[in-house]
GROMACS .gro file of C-alpha atoms in nm:
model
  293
    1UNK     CA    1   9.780   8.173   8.802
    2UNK     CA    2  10.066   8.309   8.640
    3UNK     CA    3  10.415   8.303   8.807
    4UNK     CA    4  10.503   8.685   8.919
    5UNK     CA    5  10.796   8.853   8.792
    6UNK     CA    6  11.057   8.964   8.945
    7UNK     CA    7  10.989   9.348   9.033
    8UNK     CA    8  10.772   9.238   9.355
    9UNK     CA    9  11.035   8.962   9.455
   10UNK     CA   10  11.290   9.293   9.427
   11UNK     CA   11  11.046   9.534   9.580
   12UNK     CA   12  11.042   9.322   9.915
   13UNK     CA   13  11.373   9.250   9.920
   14UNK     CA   14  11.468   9.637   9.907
   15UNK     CA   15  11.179   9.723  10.184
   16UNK     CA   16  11.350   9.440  10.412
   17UNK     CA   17  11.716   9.560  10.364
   18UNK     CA   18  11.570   9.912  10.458
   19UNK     CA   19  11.375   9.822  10.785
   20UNK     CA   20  11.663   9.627  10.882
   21UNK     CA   21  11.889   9.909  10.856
   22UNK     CA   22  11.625  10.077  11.030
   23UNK     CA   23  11.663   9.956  11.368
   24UNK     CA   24  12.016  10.139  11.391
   25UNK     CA   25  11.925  10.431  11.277
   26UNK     CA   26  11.609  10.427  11.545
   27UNK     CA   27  11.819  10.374  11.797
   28UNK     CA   28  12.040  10.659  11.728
   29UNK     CA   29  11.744  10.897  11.719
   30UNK     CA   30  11.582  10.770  12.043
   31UNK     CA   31  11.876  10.822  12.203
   32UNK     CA   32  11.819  11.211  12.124
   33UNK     CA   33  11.446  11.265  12.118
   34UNK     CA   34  11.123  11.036  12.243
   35UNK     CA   35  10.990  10.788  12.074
   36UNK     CA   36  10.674  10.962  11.963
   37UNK     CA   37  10.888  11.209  11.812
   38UNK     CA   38  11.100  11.028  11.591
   39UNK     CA   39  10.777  10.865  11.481
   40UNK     CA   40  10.635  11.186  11.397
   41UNK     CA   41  10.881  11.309  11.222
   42UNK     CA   42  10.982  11.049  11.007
   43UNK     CA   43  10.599  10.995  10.871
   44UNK     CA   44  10.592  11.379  10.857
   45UNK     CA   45  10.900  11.313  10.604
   46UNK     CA   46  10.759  11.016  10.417
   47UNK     CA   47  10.366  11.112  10.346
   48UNK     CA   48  10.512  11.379  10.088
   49UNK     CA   49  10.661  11.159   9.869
   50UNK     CA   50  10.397  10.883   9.904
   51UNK     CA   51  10.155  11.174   9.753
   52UNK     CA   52  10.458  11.234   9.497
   53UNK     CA   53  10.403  10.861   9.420
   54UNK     CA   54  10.011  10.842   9.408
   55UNK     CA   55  10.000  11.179   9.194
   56UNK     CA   56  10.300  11.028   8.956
   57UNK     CA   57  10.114  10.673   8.901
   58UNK     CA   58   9.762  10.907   8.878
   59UNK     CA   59   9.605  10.689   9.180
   60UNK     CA   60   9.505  11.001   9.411
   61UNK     CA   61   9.125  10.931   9.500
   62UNK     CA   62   8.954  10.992   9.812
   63UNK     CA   63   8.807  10.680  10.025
   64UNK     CA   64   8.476  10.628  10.051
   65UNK     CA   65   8.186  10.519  10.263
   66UNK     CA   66   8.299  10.245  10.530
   67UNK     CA   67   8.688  10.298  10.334
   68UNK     CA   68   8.766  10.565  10.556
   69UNK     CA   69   8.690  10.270  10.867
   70UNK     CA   70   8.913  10.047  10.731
   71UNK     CA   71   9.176  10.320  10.635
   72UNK     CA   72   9.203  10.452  11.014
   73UNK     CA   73   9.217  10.089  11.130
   74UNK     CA   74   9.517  10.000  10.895
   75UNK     CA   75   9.689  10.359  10.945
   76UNK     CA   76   9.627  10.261  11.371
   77UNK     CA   77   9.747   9.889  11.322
   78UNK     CA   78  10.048   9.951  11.074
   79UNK     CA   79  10.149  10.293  11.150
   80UNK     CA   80  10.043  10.490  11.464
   81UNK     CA   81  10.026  10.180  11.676
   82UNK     CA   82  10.314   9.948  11.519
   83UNK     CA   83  10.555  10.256  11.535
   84UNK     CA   84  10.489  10.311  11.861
   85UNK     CA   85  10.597   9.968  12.031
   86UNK     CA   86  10.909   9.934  11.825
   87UNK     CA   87  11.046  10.279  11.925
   88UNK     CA   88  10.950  10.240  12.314
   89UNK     CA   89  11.079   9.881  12.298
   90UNK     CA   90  11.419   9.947  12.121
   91UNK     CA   91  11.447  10.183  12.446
   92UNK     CA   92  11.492   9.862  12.668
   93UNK     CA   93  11.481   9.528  12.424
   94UNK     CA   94  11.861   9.388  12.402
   95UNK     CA   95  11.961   9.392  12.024
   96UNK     CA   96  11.996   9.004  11.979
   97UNK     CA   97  11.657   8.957  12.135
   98UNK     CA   98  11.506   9.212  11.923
   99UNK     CA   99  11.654   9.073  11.585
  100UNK     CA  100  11.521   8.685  11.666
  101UNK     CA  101  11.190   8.825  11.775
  102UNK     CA  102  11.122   9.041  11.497
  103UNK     CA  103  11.151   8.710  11.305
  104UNK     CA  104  10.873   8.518  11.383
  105UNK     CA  105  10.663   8.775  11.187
  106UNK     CA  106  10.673   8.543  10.887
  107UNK     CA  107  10.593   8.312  11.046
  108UNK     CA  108  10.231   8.474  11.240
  109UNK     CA  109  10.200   8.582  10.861
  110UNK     CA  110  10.212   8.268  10.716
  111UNK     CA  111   9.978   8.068  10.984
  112UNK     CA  112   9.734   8.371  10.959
  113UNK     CA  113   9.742   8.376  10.557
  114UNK     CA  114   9.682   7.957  10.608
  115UNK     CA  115   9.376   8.039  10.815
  116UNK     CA  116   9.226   8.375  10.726
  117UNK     CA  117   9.358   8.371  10.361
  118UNK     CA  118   9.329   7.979  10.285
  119UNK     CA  119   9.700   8.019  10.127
  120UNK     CA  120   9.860   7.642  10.194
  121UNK     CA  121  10.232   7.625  10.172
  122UNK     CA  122  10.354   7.273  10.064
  123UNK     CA  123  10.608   7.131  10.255
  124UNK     CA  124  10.920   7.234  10.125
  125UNK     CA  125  10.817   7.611  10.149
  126UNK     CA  126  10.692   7.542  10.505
  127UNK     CA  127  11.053   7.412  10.557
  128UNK     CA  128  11.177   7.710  10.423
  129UNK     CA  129  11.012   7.901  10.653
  130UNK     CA  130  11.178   7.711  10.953
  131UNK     CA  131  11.529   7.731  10.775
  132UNK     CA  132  11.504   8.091  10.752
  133UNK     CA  133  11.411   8.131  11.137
  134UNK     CA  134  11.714   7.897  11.233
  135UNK     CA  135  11.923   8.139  11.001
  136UNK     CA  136  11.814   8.447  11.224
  137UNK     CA  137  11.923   8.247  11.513
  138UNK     CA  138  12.256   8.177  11.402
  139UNK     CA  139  12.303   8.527  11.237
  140UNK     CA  140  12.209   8.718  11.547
  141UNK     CA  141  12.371   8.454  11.851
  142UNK     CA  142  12.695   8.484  11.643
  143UNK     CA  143  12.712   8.107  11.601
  144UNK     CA  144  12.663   8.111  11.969
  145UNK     CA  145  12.317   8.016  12.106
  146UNK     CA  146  12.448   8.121  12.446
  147UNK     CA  147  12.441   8.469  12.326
  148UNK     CA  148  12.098   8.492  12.235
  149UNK     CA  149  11.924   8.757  12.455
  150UNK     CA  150  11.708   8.589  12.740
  151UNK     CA  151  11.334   8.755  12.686
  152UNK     CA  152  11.153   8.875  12.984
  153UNK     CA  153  11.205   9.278  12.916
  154UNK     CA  154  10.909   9.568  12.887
  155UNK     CA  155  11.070   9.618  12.537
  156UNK     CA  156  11.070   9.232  12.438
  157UNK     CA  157  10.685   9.209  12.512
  158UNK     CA  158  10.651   9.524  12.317
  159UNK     CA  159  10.835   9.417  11.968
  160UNK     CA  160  10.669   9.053  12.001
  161UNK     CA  161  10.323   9.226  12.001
  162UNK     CA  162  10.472   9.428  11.705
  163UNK     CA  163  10.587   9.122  11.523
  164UNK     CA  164  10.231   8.983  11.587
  165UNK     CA  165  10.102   9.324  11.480
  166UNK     CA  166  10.256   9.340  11.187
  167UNK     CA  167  10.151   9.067  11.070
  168UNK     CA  168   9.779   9.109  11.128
  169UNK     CA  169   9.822   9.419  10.974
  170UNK     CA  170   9.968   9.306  10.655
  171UNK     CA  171   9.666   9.020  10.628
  172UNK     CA  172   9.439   9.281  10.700
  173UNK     CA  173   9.561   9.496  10.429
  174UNK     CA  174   9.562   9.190  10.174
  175UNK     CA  175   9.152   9.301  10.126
  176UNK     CA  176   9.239   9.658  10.039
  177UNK     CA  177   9.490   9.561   9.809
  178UNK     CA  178   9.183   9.404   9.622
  179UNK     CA  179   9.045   9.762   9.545
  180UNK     CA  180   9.314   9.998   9.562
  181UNK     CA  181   9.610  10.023   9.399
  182UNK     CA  182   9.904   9.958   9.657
  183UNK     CA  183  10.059  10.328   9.650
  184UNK     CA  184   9.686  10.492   9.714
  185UNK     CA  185   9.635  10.244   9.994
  186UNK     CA  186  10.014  10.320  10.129
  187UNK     CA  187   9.904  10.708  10.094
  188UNK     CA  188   9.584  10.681  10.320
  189UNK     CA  189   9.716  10.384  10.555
  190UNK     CA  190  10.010  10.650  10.648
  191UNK     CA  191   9.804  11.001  10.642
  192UNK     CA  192   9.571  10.851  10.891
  193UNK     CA  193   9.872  10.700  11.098
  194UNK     CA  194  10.038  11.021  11.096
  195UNK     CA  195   9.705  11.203  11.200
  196UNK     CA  196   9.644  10.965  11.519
  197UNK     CA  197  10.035  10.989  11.590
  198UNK     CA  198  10.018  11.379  11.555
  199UNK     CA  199   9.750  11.422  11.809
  200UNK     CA  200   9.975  11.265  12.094
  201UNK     CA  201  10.255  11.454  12.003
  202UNK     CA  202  10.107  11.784  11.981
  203UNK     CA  203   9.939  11.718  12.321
  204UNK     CA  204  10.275  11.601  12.524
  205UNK     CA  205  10.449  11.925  12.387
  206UNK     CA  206  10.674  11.728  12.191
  207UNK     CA  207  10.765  11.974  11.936
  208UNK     CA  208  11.034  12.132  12.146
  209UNK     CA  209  11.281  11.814  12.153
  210UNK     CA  210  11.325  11.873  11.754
  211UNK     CA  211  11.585  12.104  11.798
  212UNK     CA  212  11.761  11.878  12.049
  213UNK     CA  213  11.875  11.686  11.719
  214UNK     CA  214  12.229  11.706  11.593
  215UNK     CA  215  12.359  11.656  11.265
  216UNK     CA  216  12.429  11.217  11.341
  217UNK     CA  217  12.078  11.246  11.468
  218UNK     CA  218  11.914  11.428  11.156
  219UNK     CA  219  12.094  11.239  10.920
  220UNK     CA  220  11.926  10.895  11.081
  221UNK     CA  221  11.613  11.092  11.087
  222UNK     CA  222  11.611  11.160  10.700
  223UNK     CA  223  11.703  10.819  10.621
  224UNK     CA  224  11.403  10.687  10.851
  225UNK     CA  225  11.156  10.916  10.702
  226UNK     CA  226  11.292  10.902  10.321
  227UNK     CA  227  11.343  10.558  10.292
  228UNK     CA  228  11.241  10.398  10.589
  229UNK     CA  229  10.861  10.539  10.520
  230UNK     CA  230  10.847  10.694  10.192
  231UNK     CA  231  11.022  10.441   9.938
  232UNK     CA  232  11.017  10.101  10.152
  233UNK     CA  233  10.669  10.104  10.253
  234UNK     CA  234  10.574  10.165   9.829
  235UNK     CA  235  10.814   9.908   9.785
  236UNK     CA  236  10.653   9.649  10.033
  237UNK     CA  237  10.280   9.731   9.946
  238UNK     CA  238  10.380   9.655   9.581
  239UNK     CA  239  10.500   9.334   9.682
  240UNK     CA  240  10.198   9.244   9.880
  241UNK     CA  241   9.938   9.301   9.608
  242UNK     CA  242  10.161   9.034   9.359
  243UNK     CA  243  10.296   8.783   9.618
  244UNK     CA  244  10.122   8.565   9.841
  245UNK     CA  245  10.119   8.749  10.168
  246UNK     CA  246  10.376   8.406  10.335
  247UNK     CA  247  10.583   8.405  10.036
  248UNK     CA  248  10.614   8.815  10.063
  249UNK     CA  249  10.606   8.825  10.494
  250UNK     CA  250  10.948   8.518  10.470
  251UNK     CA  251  11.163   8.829  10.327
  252UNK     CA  252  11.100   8.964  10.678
  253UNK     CA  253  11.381   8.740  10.762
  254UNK     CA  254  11.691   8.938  10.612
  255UNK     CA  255  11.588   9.199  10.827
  256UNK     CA  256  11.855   9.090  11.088
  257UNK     CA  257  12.179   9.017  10.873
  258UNK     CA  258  12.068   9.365  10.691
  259UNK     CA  259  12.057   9.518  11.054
  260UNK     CA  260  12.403   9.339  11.104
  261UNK     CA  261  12.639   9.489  10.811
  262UNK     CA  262  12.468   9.851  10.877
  263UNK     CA  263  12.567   9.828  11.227
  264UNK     CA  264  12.943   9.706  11.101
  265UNK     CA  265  12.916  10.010  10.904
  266UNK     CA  266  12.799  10.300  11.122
  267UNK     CA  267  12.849  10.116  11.479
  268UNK     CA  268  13.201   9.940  11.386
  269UNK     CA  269  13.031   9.611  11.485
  270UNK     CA  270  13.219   9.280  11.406
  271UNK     CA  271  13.076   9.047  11.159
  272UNK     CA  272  13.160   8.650  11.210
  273UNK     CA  273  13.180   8.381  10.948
  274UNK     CA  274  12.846   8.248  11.200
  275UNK     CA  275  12.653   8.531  11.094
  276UNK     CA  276  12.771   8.518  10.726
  277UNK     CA  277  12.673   8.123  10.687
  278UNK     CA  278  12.369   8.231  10.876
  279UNK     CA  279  12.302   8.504  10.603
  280UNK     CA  280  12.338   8.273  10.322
  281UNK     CA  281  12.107   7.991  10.544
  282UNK     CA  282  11.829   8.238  10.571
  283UNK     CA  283  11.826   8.334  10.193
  284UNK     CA  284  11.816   7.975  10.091
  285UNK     CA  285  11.509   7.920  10.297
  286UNK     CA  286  11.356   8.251  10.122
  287UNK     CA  287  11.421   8.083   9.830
  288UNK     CA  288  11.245   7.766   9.938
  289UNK     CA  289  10.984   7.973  10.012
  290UNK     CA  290  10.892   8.137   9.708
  291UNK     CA  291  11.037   7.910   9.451
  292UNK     CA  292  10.725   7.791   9.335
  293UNK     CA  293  10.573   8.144   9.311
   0.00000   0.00000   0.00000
């Protein structure tokens, strides 16, 4: 097997980065409109330039037979579903617990991809792994593990089952990824999402709370439905289909120092020399991870 270049390794770094910017953005616009809605309209934002993508790359087909099964599952799992508990548990998850628990989706990816997928990480990757994960826990405790968020909220049950989610999802999508090229399968995994989303949202009467937006709360709208959904989920489907699905899921990690210097940025949070050594910890296990890809 021939070592991958470096596109996919850059592809699912930018994805990560994104999503981990993400989270502040999300909880800007939840603190205007529901959760359903911001879902909405973000994949309302991001399917159009997913079909830009397909139609670019000439990939637009239509699924067939039992594809349109395995479509609606993914687009349920990935989108619909996974959408839904992150934006109703940002509503009541602390931020520190949120950032350490979104982290142990590499590693449910990587014990899946060991059992489902037969993928065997050798030791030093596997110690990667749990270098990373210590990284998370120094980046988001701020050097302090006193400060790490005790779980027991209805939002920390809801972003573990996402983490778990998530990664079940991307396994799951490692089959389709066999037969479709990664943008068509984005296209359809998201269309579907949207679909199942919409028909909740149209029935609650959500439509209304749109114009209860302002201008901080469209701006974090655009950048959820632009890059959060159109560009980062190309991005992280065309890392998938080259990497090993542990090797791609450990870049999962940065998502909390990436959530960190956004929210120094936009929220005027502090960042510590903890959470910088705890940066450069968690890349160094990434590395570990993927060296010998």
């Amino acid at each position: 097997m021939s070592k991958p270049k470096l596109l996919p390794y850059l592809e699912a770094l930018f994805a990560v980065v994104v999503w981990g910017a993400s989270f502040i953005a999300t909880k800007i616009a939840v603190g205007q409109i529901s959760p359903i809605a911001v879902v909405w309209i973000r994949f309302a934002m991001g399917i159009p330039i997913l079909f830009a993508a397909v139609a670019v790359r000439k990939q637009f087909a239509f699924p067939k037979g039992s594809e349109w099964l395995y479509f609606t599952l993914l687009g349920f799992l990935g989108i619909s579903f996974h959408q839904w508990l992150q934006s109703n548990g940002l509503q009541t998850a602390q931020a520190t617990t949120t950032a350490w628990i979104v982290a142990t989706s590499p590693a449910f990816i990587a014990i899946l991809a060991w059992l489902v997928l037969k993928e065997k990480l050798n030791l030093l990757q596997s110690s990667g792994i749990v270098l990373a994960m210590l990284g998370v826990l120094v980046v988001v405790s701020k050097g302090n593990f006193a400060n790490i968020g005790r779980f027991g909220t209805a939002g920390d049950f809801l972003i573990l089952i996402s983490a778990v989610n998530w990664a079940v999802f991307s396994i799951i999508s490692r089959h389709g990824l066999k037969t479709h090229p990664s943008t068509r399968l984005t296209f359809w995994v998201m269309t579907i999402g949207w679909l199942i989303i919409s028909i909740a949202f149209f029935a609650q009467g959500k439509m209304a709370e749109i114009a209860q937006l302002d201008s901080r709360g469209w701006w974090a709208m655009i950048f959820l439905g632009i890059f959060t959904t159109g560009f980062a989920y190309i991005a992280w489907f065309d890392a998938l289909a080259q990497l090993p699905a542990a090797q791609t899921g450990a870049f999962l990690f940065i998502e909390p120092p990436a959530s960190m210097i956004v929210a120094a940025i936009v929220l005027k949070e502090q960042i510590t020399l903890p959470a910088i050594l705890g940066g450069a910890v968690i890349l160094f296990g990434i590395w570990l991870v993927n060296r010998q890809g």
